PDB file of C-alpha atoms in Angstrom:
ATOM      1  CA  MET A 158     -19.318  33.332  17.345  1.00 65.00           C
ATOM      2  CA  ASN A 159     -16.129  31.032  16.671  1.00 86.00           C
ATOM      3  CA  LEU A 160     -14.225  30.876  19.555  1.00 92.00           C
ATOM      4  CA  PRO A 161     -10.500  30.188  19.822  1.00 94.00           C
ATOM      5  CA  HIS A 162      -9.710  26.058  20.587  1.00 94.00           C
ATOM      6  CA  PRO A 163      -7.934  24.606  23.535  1.00 94.00           C
ATOM      7  CA  GLY A 164      -4.363  25.339  23.324  1.00 96.00           C
ATOM      8  CA  ALA A 165      -4.735  28.194  21.057  1.00 96.00           C
ATOM      9  CA  THR A 166      -1.823  30.354  22.765  1.00 97.00           C
ATOM     10  CA  ALA A 167       0.876  27.859  21.446  1.00 96.00           C
ATOM     11  CA  ASN A 168       3.643  29.756  19.888  1.00 95.00           C
ATOM     12  CA  VAL A 169       1.800  33.193  19.726  1.00 96.00           C
ATOM     13  CA  LYS A 170       4.155  35.975  20.102  1.00 95.00           C
ATOM     14  CA  SER A 171       2.756  38.964  17.968  1.00 95.00           C
ATOM     15  CA  ASN A 172       0.369  41.623  19.172  1.00 93.00           C
ATOM     16  CA  GLU A 173      -2.014  41.183  16.155  1.00 95.00           C
ATOM     17  CA  ASP A 174      -2.326  37.228  17.037  1.00 96.00           C
ATOM     18  CA  TRP A 175      -3.351  37.788  20.577  1.00 97.00           C
ATOM     19  CA  ARG A 176      -5.541  40.711  19.577  1.00 96.00           C
ATOM     20  CA  ALA A 177      -7.080  38.184  17.447  1.00 95.00           C
ATOM     21  CA  ILE A 178      -7.698  35.700  19.787  1.00 97.00           C
ATOM     22  CA  PHE A 179      -9.164  37.983  22.630  1.00 97.00           C
ATOM     23  CA  SER A 180     -11.218  39.702  20.083  1.00 96.00           C
ATOM     24  CA  ALA A 181     -13.255  36.417  19.848  1.00 96.00           C
ATOM     25  CA  PHE A 182     -14.897  36.566  23.198  1.00 97.00           C
ATOM     26  CA  SER A 183     -17.494  38.974  24.407  1.00 97.00           C
ATOM     27  CA  HIS A 184     -16.030  39.544  27.647  1.00 97.00           C
ATOM     28  CA  ILE A 185     -12.419  39.433  28.757  1.00 97.00           C
ATOM     29  CA  VAL A 186     -12.779  39.122  32.560  1.00 97.00           C
ATOM     30  CA  LEU A 187      -9.775  39.681  34.626  1.00 97.00           C
ATOM     31  CA  ILE A 188      -9.280  37.630  38.041  1.00 95.00           C
ATOM     32  CA  ALA A 189      -7.236  38.868  40.713  1.00 90.00           C
ATOM     33  CA  ASN A 190      -5.572  36.838  43.197  1.00 87.00           C
ATOM     34  CA  SER A 191      -7.903  37.980  45.843  1.00 82.00           C
ATOM     35  CA  ASP A 192      -9.429  35.762  48.652  1.00 76.00           C
ATOM     36  CA  ALA A 193     -12.605  37.873  48.493  1.00 77.00           C
ATOM     37  CA  ILE A 194     -13.408  36.396  44.884  1.00 85.00           C
ATOM     38  CA  ASP A 195     -16.097  33.968  44.582  1.00 88.00           C
ATOM     39  CA  MET A 196     -15.539  32.636  41.374  1.00 91.00           C
ATOM     40  CA  ALA A 197     -19.061  30.859  41.067  1.00 90.00           C
ATOM     41  CA  ALA A 198     -20.811  33.846  41.578  1.00 90.00           C
ATOM     42  CA  VAL A 199     -18.515  35.804  39.328  1.00 92.00           C
ATOM     43  CA  GLN A 200     -19.073  33.326  36.413  1.00 93.00           C
ATOM     44  CA  ARG A 201     -22.880  33.450  36.535  1.00 93.00           C
ATOM     45  CA  GLU A 202     -22.616  37.133  35.633  1.00 93.00           C
ATOM     46  CA  TYR A 203     -21.033  36.538  32.338  1.00 95.00           C
ATOM     47  CA  PRO A 204     -22.219  34.703  29.300  1.00 95.00           C
ATOM     48  CA  ASP A 205     -20.645  31.454  28.048  1.00 95.00           C
ATOM     49  CA  THR A 206     -18.675  33.630  25.431  1.00 97.00           C
ATOM     50  CA  ALA A 207     -16.669  35.065  28.324  1.00 97.00           C
ATOM     51  CA  LEU A 208     -12.675  34.669  28.574  1.00 98.00           C
ATOM     52  CA  PHE A 209     -11.662  34.565  32.384  1.00 98.00           C
ATOM     53  CA  VAL A 210      -7.819  35.647  32.628  1.00 98.00           C
ATOM     54  CA  PHE A 211      -6.255  34.459  35.581  1.00 97.00           C
ATOM     55  CA  PHE A 212      -2.564  35.248  36.931  1.00 95.00           C
ATOM     56  CA  ASN A 213       0.258  32.607  38.018  1.00 93.00           C
ATOM     57  CA  LYS A 214      -1.116  30.927  41.078  1.00 91.00           C
ATOM     58  CA  VAL A 215      -4.613  30.183  40.430  1.00 93.00           C
ATOM     59  CA  TYR A 216      -5.092  28.155  43.447  1.00 90.00           C
ATOM     60  CA  LYS A 217      -5.534  31.455  45.416  1.00 87.00           C
ATOM     61  CA  VAL A 218      -9.100  31.833  43.907  1.00 90.00           C
ATOM     62  CA  LEU A 219      -9.827  28.390  42.484  1.00 92.00           C
ATOM     63  CA  GLY A 220     -10.794  25.651  44.823  1.00 86.00           C
ATOM     64  CA  LYS A 221     -11.535  23.128  42.313  1.00 90.00           C
ATOM     65  CA  PRO A 222     -11.148  22.852  38.282  1.00 92.00           C
ATOM     66  CA  PHE A 223     -12.636  25.918  36.716  1.00 94.00           C
ATOM     67  CA  ALA A 224     -14.602  24.886  33.453  1.00 92.00           C
ATOM     68  CA  GLY A 225     -15.185  28.132  31.869  1.00 94.00           C
ATOM     69  CA  HIS A 226     -12.868  29.614  28.970  1.00 97.00           C
ATOM     70  CA  ALA A 227      -9.720  30.359  30.471  1.00 97.00           C
ATOM     71  CA  LEU A 228      -6.257  31.771  29.872  1.00 98.00           C
ATOM     72  CA  LEU A 229      -3.299  31.639  32.477  1.00 98.00           C
ATOM     73  CA  ILE A 230      -1.124  34.859  32.853  1.00 97.00           C
ATOM     74  CA  SER A 231       2.375  33.878  33.931  1.00 97.00           C
ATOM     75  CA  ARG A 232       4.780  36.857  34.793  1.00 94.00           C
ATOM     76  CA  ALA A 233       8.510  36.589  33.496  1.00 95.00           C
ATOM     77  CA  GLN A 234      10.867  37.101  36.378  1.00 92.00           C
ATOM     78  CA  PRO A 235      14.699  37.209  36.485  1.00 92.00           C
ATOM     79  CA  LYS A 236      14.741  33.732  37.610  1.00 92.00           C
ATOM     80  CA  GLY A 237      12.140  32.648  35.065  1.00 94.00           C
ATOM     81  CA  ALA A 238       7.917  32.407  36.132  1.00 95.00           C
ATOM     82  CA  ASN A 239       7.663  31.388  39.959  1.00 92.00           C
ATOM     83  CA  ILE A 240       5.357  28.707  39.301  1.00 95.00           C
ATOM     84  CA  VAL A 241       8.118  27.264  37.120  1.00 96.00           C
ATOM     85  CA  TYR A 242      11.061  27.394  39.312  1.00 93.00           C
ATOM     86  CA  ARG A 243       8.897  27.010  42.186  1.00 93.00           C
ATOM     87  CA  GLY A 244       7.646  23.572  40.544  1.00 95.00           C
ATOM     88  CA  GLU A 245       3.839  24.662  40.750  1.00 95.00           C
ATOM     89  CA  VAL A 246       2.987  24.389  37.029  1.00 96.00           C
ATOM     90  CA  ALA A 247       1.199  21.145  37.259  1.00 96.00           C
ATOM     91  CA  ASP A 248      -0.565  22.433  40.510  1.00 94.00           C
ATOM     92  CA  VAL A 249      -1.642  25.557  38.515  1.00 96.00           C
ATOM     93  CA  VAL A 250      -2.837  23.927  35.465  1.00 96.00           C
ATOM     94  CA  LYS A 251      -4.813  21.169  36.606  1.00 95.00           C
ATOM     95  CA  LEU A 252      -7.441  24.092  38.128  1.00 96.00           C
ATOM     96  CA  LEU A 253      -8.297  24.991  34.414  1.00 96.00           C
ATOM     97  CA  ALA A 254     -10.384  22.353  32.655  1.00 92.00           C
ATOM     98  CA  PRO A 255      -8.242  21.437  29.474  1.00 93.00           C
ATOM     99  CA  GLU A 256     -11.448  21.277  27.053  1.00 94.00           C
ATOM    100  CA  ARG A 257     -11.664  25.262  27.713  1.00 96.00           C
ATOM    101  CA  PHE A 258      -8.036  26.113  28.612  1.00 97.00           C
ATOM    102  CA  LEU A 259      -6.489  28.155  25.910  1.00 98.00           C
ATOM    103  CA  GLY A 260      -2.983  27.895  27.589  1.00 97.00           C
ATOM    104  CA  ILE A 261      -0.393  30.265  29.102  1.00 98.00           C
ATOM    105  CA  MET A 262       0.354  33.588  27.940  1.00 98.00           C
ATOM    106  CA  ASN A 263       4.005  34.386  29.473  1.00 98.00           C
ATOM    107  CA  VAL A 264       4.241  38.252  29.706  1.00 97.00           C
ATOM    108  CA  ARG A 265       7.649  40.237  30.204  1.00 95.00           C
ATOM    109  CA  LEU A 266       7.814  43.711  31.547  1.00 92.00           C
ATOM    110  CA  HIS A 267      11.370  44.541  32.125  1.00 89.00           C
ATOM    111  CA  THR A 268      14.645  43.645  30.304  1.00 91.00           C
ATOM    112  CA  SER A 269      15.812  41.868  33.466  1.00 91.00           C
ATOM    113  CA  GLU A 270      13.056  39.334  33.079  1.00 93.00           C
ATOM    114  CA  LYS A 271      13.433  35.832  31.361  1.00 95.00           C
ATOM    115  CA  LEU A 272      10.786  34.423  29.366  1.00 96.00           C
ATOM    116  CA  ASN A 273      10.025  30.590  29.664  1.00 97.00           C
ATOM    117  CA  THR A 274       9.457  27.949  27.280  1.00 97.00           C
ATOM    118  CA  GLN A 275       6.668  25.747  26.517  1.00 97.00           C
ATOM    119  CA  ALA A 276       8.935  22.928  27.974  1.00 97.00           C
ATOM    120  CA  ASP A 277       9.197  24.772  31.181  1.00 97.00           C
ATOM    121  CA  TYR A 278       5.508  24.757  31.370  1.00 97.00           C
ATOM    122  CA  LEU A 279       5.417  21.073  31.048  1.00 97.00           C
ATOM    123  CA  ASN A 280       4.204  21.533  27.365  1.00 97.00           C
ATOM    124  CA  THR A 281       1.493  23.235  28.182  1.00 97.00           C
ATOM    125  CA  PRO A 282       0.389  25.286  25.058  1.00 97.00           C
ATOM    126  CA  THR A 283       2.534  28.594  25.451  1.00 98.00           C
ATOM    127  CA  GLY A 284       2.624  31.870  24.026  1.00 98.00           C
ATOM    128  CA  HIS A 285       4.618  35.000  24.578  1.00 98.00           C
ATOM    129  CA  LEU A 286       4.038  38.722  25.063  1.00 97.00           C
ATOM    130  CA  ASP A 287       7.084  40.961  25.286  1.00 96.00           C
ATOM    131  CA  LEU A 288       5.882  44.381  26.980  1.00 95.00           C
ATOM    132  CA  THR A 289       9.294  45.607  28.019  1.00 93.00           C
ATOM    133  CA  GLY A 290       9.044  49.232  28.829  1.00 88.00           C
ATOM    134  CA  PHE A 291       5.273  49.068  28.128  1.00 91.00           C
ATOM    135  CA  CYS A 292       4.490  51.219  31.536  1.00 89.00           C
ATOM    136  CA  ALA A 293       7.826  53.127  31.784  1.00 87.00           C
ATOM    137  CA  ASP A 294       7.078  56.179  30.686  1.00 89.00           C
ATOM    138  CA  PHE A 295       4.521  56.960  33.140  1.00 87.00           C
ATOM    139  CA  TYR A 296       4.680  54.592  36.023  1.00 90.00           C
ATOM    140  CA  PRO A 297       6.472  55.210  39.152  1.00 85.00           C
ATOM    141  CA  SER A 298      10.284  54.759  38.281  1.00 82.00           C
ATOM    142  CA  GLU A 299      11.031  53.255  41.901  1.00 80.00           C
ATOM    143  CA  LYS A 300       8.460  50.534  41.279  1.00 84.00           C
ATOM    144  CA  ILE A 301       7.387  47.804  38.882  1.00 86.00           C
ATOM    145  CA  PRO A 302       3.883  47.540  37.601  1.00 90.00           C
ATOM    146  CA  THR A 303       1.679  44.132  38.470  1.00 89.00           C
ATOM    147  CA  SER A 304       0.854  41.611  35.581  1.00 91.00           C
ATOM    148  CA  GLY A 305      -2.859  42.502  36.307  1.00 92.00           C
ATOM    149  CA  PHE A 306      -2.491  46.365  35.720  1.00 93.00           C
ATOM    150  CA  ALA A 307      -0.311  45.901  32.717  1.00 94.00           C
ATOM    151  CA  MET A 308      -2.548  43.649  31.166  1.00 96.00           C
ATOM    152  CA  SER A 309      -5.506  45.794  31.824  1.00 95.00           C
ATOM    153  CA  LEU A 310      -3.756  48.766  30.222  1.00 95.00           C
ATOM    154  CA  TRP A 311      -2.492  46.713  27.168  1.00 96.00           C
ATOM    155  CA  LEU A 312      -6.149  45.128  26.656  1.00 97.00           C
ATOM    156  CA  VAL A 313      -7.479  48.513  26.726  1.00 95.00           C
ATOM    157  CA  ASP A 314      -5.013  49.413  24.145  1.00 95.00           C
ATOM    158  CA  GLN A 315      -5.675  46.896  21.805  1.00 95.00           C
ATOM    159  CA  LYS A 316      -9.319  48.486  21.350  1.00 94.00           C
ATOM    160  CA  LEU A 317     -11.088  45.083  21.231  1.00 95.00           C
ATOM    161  CA  PRO A 318     -14.508  44.843  20.583  1.00 94.00           C
ATOM    162  CA  ALA A 319     -14.872  42.781  24.060  1.00 95.00           C
ATOM    163  CA  GLN A 320     -15.905  44.333  27.258  1.00 95.00           C
ATOM    164  CA  ILE A 321     -13.004  44.388  29.575  1.00 96.00           C
ATOM    165  CA  VAL A 322     -13.786  43.612  33.272  1.00 95.00           C
ATOM    166  CA  LEU A 323     -11.695  43.770  36.447  1.00 94.00           C
ATOM    167  CA  ALA A 324     -12.815  41.236  39.567  1.00 92.00           C
ATOM    168  CA  GLY A 325     -10.971  41.754  42.774  1.00 85.00           C
ATOM    169  CA  PHE A 326      -8.736  44.382  42.065  1.00 82.00           C
ATOM    170  CA  SER A 327      -8.881  45.849  45.360  1.00 70.00           C
ATOM    171  CA  ALA A 328      -5.204  45.714  46.380  1.00 52.00           C
ATOM    172  CA  LYS A 329      -6.203  44.840  49.997  1.00 56.00           C
ATOM    173  CA  ARG A 330      -4.009  42.951  52.186  1.00 48.00           C
ATOM    174  CA  SER A 331      -5.555  39.948  53.708  1.00 46.00           C
ATOM    175  CA  GLU A 332      -4.317  37.313  56.338  1.00 44.00           C
ATOM    176  CA  LYS A 333      -3.992  34.970  53.530  1.00 47.00           C
ATOM    177  CA  TRP A 334      -2.137  37.089  50.832  1.00 45.00           C
ATOM    178  CA  ARG A 335       0.291  39.810  51.464  1.00 48.00           C
ATOM    179  CA  VAL A 336       0.406  42.829  48.777  1.00 48.00           C
ATOM    180  CA  VAL A 337       4.040  43.084  47.348  1.00 50.00           C
ATOM    181  CA  SER A 338       5.614  46.545  48.239  1.00 59.00           C
ATOM    182  CA  VAL A 339       7.523  46.254  44.868  1.00 68.00           C
ATOM    183  CA  HIS A 340       4.317  47.651  43.327  1.00 74.00           C
ATOM    184  CA  ASP A 341       2.892  50.996  43.460  1.00 82.00           C
ATOM    185  CA  TRP A 342      -0.572  49.986  44.384  1.00 78.00           C
ATOM    186  CA  THR A 343      -2.020  53.235  45.106  1.00 81.00           C
ATOM    187  CA  PHE A 344      -0.831  54.555  41.598  1.00 86.00           C
ATOM    188  CA  GLU A 345      -2.653  51.372  40.072  1.00 87.00           C
ATOM    189  CA  GLN A 346      -5.731  51.948  41.677  1.00 85.00           C
ATOM    190  CA  VAL A 347      -5.855  55.619  40.847  1.00 85.00           C
ATOM    191  CA  PHE A 348      -5.163  54.679  37.133  1.00 88.00           C
ATOM    192  CA  LEU A 349      -7.638  51.684  36.976  1.00 90.00           C
ATOM    193  CA  ARG A 350     -10.501  53.697  38.593  1.00 87.00           C
ATOM    194  CA  LEU A 351      -9.777  56.751  36.414  1.00 88.00           C
ATOM    195  CA  PHE A 352      -9.976  54.109  33.380  1.00 90.00           C
ATOM    196  CA  ALA A 353     -13.444  52.802  34.914  1.00 89.00           C
ATOM    197  CA  ARG A 354     -14.893  56.053  35.095  1.00 86.00           C
ATOM    198  CA  VAL A 355     -14.309  57.058  31.720  1.00 89.00           C
ATOM    199  CA  GLY A 356     -15.618  53.664  30.450  1.00 90.00           C
ATOM    200  CA  LYS A 357     -12.568  51.742  28.768  1.00 92.00           C
ATOM    201  CA  LEU A 358     -13.223  48.961  31.212  1.00 91.00           C
ATOM    202  CA  SER A 359     -15.542  48.275  33.827  1.00 90.00           C
ATOM    203  CA  MET A 360     -15.158  46.804  37.736  1.00 88.00           C
ATOM    204  CA  HIS A 361     -17.022  43.795  38.588  1.00 81.00           C
ATOM    205  CA  ASP A 362     -18.586  45.110  41.660  1.00 75.00           C
ATOM    206  CA  GLY A 363     -18.607  48.451  40.376  1.00 60.00           C
ATOM    207  CA  ILE A 364     -17.207  51.371  41.734  1.00 58.00           C
ATOM    208  CA  ALA A 365     -18.075  53.067  45.136  1.00 54.00           C
ATOM    209  CA  VAL A 366     -19.451  56.778  45.248  1.00 59.00           C
ATOM    210  CA  ASN A 367     -16.684  59.010  45.269  1.00 65.00           C
ATOM    211  CA  SER A 368     -17.387  61.086  48.532  1.00 68.00           C
ATOM    212  CA  TYR A 369     -14.731  63.422  47.907  1.00 70.00           C
ATOM    213  CA  ALA A 370     -16.267  64.232  44.456  1.00 69.00           C
ATOM    214  CA  GLN A 371     -19.270  65.804  46.485  1.00 75.00           C
ATOM    215  CA  LEU A 372     -17.082  68.437  48.108  1.00 77.00           C
ATOM    216  CA  ALA A 373     -17.185  70.690  45.389  1.00 79.00           C
ATOM    217  CA  SER A 374     -20.939  71.097  45.779  1.00 80.00           C
ATOM    218  CA  ARG A 375     -20.331  72.055  49.612  1.00 80.00           C
ATOM    219  CA  PHE A 376     -17.569  74.570  48.448  1.00 84.00           C
ATOM    220  CA  PRO A 377     -18.451  76.034  45.569  1.00 86.00           C
ATOM    221  CA  GLU A 378     -15.971  78.949  46.271  1.00 89.00           C
ATOM    222  CA  LEU A 379     -13.010  76.598  46.044  1.00 86.00           C
ATOM    223  CA  THR A 380     -11.854  75.286  42.481  1.00 88.00           C
ATOM    224  CA  ALA A 381     -11.120  71.640  41.863  1.00 83.00           C
ATOM    225  CA  ALA A 382      -7.488  71.751  42.020  1.00 86.00           C
ATOM    226  CA  GLU A 383      -7.613  73.320  45.719  1.00 87.00           C
ATOM    227  CA  ILE A 384     -10.172  70.693  46.675  1.00 82.00           C
ATOM    228  CA  SER A 385      -7.599  67.834  45.423  1.00 81.00           C
ATOM    229  CA  SER A 386      -4.472  69.655  46.659  1.00 84.00           C
ATOM    230  CA  THR A 387      -6.177  70.030  50.084  1.00 85.00           C
ATOM    231  CA  VAL A 388      -7.223  66.136  50.345  1.00 78.00           C
ATOM    232  CA  ALA A 389      -3.739  65.019  48.897  1.00 78.00           C
ATOM    233  CA  ASP A 390      -2.028  66.918  51.676  1.00 81.00           C
ATOM    234  CA  VAL A 391      -4.374  65.237  54.435  1.00 80.00           C
ATOM    235  CA  VAL A 392      -3.528  61.920  52.794  1.00 76.00           C
ATOM    236  CA  SER A 393       0.270  62.695  52.880  1.00 72.00           C
ATOM    237  CA  ARG A 394       0.136  63.583  56.298  1.00 78.00           C
ATOM    238  CA  ARG A 395      -1.713  60.886  57.417  1.00 76.00           C
ATOM    239  CA  LEU A 396       0.469  58.093  55.231  1.00 73.00           C
ATOM    240  CA  ASN A 397       3.618  59.869  57.006  1.00 70.00           C
ATOM    241  CA  GLU A 398       2.049  59.446  60.626  1.00 78.00           C
ATOM    242  CA  THR A 399       1.420  55.798  59.396  1.00 75.00           C
ATOM    243  CA  ASP A 400       4.765  55.142  58.121  1.00 66.00           C
ATOM    244  CA  ALA A 401       6.370  56.639  61.675  1.00 70.00           C
ATOM    245  CA  GLN A 402       3.962  54.056  63.503  1.00 77.00           C
ATOM    246  CA  VAL A 403       5.051  51.236  61.424  1.00 71.00           C
ATOM    247  CA  ASP A 404       8.892  52.160  61.930  1.00 68.00           C
ATOM    248  CA  LYS A 405       7.815  51.831  65.824  1.00 76.00           C
ATOM    249  CA  LEU A 406       6.138  48.288  65.130  1.00 75.00           C
ATOM    250  CA  ILE A 407       9.269  47.238  63.459  1.00 72.00           C
ATOM    251  CA  SER A 408      11.921  48.373  65.869  1.00 75.00           C
ATOM    252  CA  LEU A 409       9.720  46.564  68.447  1.00 77.00           C
ATOM    253  CA  THR A 410       9.878  43.326  66.944  1.00 77.00           C
ATOM    254  CA  ASN A 411      13.070  43.061  66.031  1.00 74.00           C
ATOM    255  CA  VAL A 412      13.817  40.456  68.726  1.00 75.00           C
ATOM    256  CA  LEU A 413      10.884  38.780  67.749  1.00 78.00           C
ATOM    257  CA  ARG A 414      12.081  38.311  64.148  1.00 71.00           C
ATOM    258  CA  SER A 415      15.565  37.645  65.259  1.00 74.00           C
ATOM    259  CA  VAL A 416      14.079  34.678  67.097  1.00 75.00           C
ATOM    260  CA  ASP A 417      11.938  33.594  64.114  1.00 74.00           C
ATOM    261  CA  LEU A 418      15.067  33.535  61.937  1.00 74.00           C
ATOM    262  CA  PHE A 419      17.404  31.632  64.507  1.00 73.00           C
ATOM    263  CA  LEU A 420      14.666  29.140  64.796  1.00 73.00           C
ATOM    264  CA  ARG A 421      14.187  28.967  60.689  1.00 72.00           C
ATOM    265  CA  ARG A 422      17.778  28.333  60.540  1.00 71.00           C
ATOM    266  CA  LEU A 423      17.917  25.575  63.159  1.00 70.00           C
ATOM    267  CA  LYS A 424      14.725  23.831  61.465  1.00 58.00           C
ATOM    268  CA  PRO A 425      16.436  21.720  58.424  1.00 56.00           C
ATOM    269  CA  ARG A 426      18.825  20.401  60.936  1.00 53.00           C
ATOM    270  CA  PHE A 427      16.387  19.244  63.273  1.00 49.00           C
ATOM    271  CA  LEU A 428      14.636  17.428  60.360  1.00 49.00           C
ATOM    272  CA  LYS A 429      17.602  15.882  59.410  1.00 48.00           C
ATOM    273  CA  LYS A 430      18.374  14.721  62.774  1.00 52.00           C
ATOM    274  CA  ARG A 431      14.740  13.138  63.137  1.00 52.00           C
ATOM    275  CA  ALA A 432      14.969  11.359  59.795  1.00 50.00           C
ATOM    276  CA  GLY A 433      18.237   9.890  60.914  1.00 53.00           C
ATOM    277  CA  GLU A 434      17.037   8.658  64.174  1.00 53.00           C
ATOM    278  CA  LYS A 435      13.883   7.067  62.361  1.00 51.00           C
ATOM    279  CA  GLN A 436      16.032   5.262  59.677  1.00 52.00           C
ATOM    280  CA  SER A 437      18.237   3.946  62.675  1.00 48.00           C
TER     281      SER A 437
END
């Protein structure tokens, strides 16, 4: 099997060229930015012909340079990719070993998002994939899809010979990394798990047994639709109750947040003052 050479993403733009790159691998393993990921353990599960796809700030999952075949997805933003305007490109790229790093795929999903140049990525080999409107016909209109979700669907649509694997796609909050509310995490989890159940992709840790699916055997007199609507009603009520409690917590912490904001505004002045005192 002839695998793409390092830097193969340079100037790639068309679906066909991207498909040719991905088709060369036996597995495409998408790595979510989750602190539950053990990269050494994940890599041991797959052959040397696997491609590992990372997203944006790879230091969330990599503590040292990754030696496997790798591709970095960098999501476009209205101000350009966040690792570009925050000056984090060098910190991210150094964690992907150059001898097996295919380069960067700069992905655009909305007309408001700005693609970056290879120069913006410190001349790291860069290609582009414009998926503007790709999820518009089914994704909740008030939210925007995550890069991982969009890429999972796009890869499935390419009908690649490679096996598509999702690792760490749990959408769980943690003390270290937050879950951004602009995305519809519940919708994405449902969609991806349905894809896994019909065999279009797989989850690295498998899919837990769906206890709700067993309800049908306990209530044979009810249709699947009646059971589903009851489950949806209960979940909806619980979410509404949770929202009410969250609103109370927000109200209770208003004073603390005001104090925190006030101290943050004072901090730059304080640092400037200390710097001036040291110089004198």
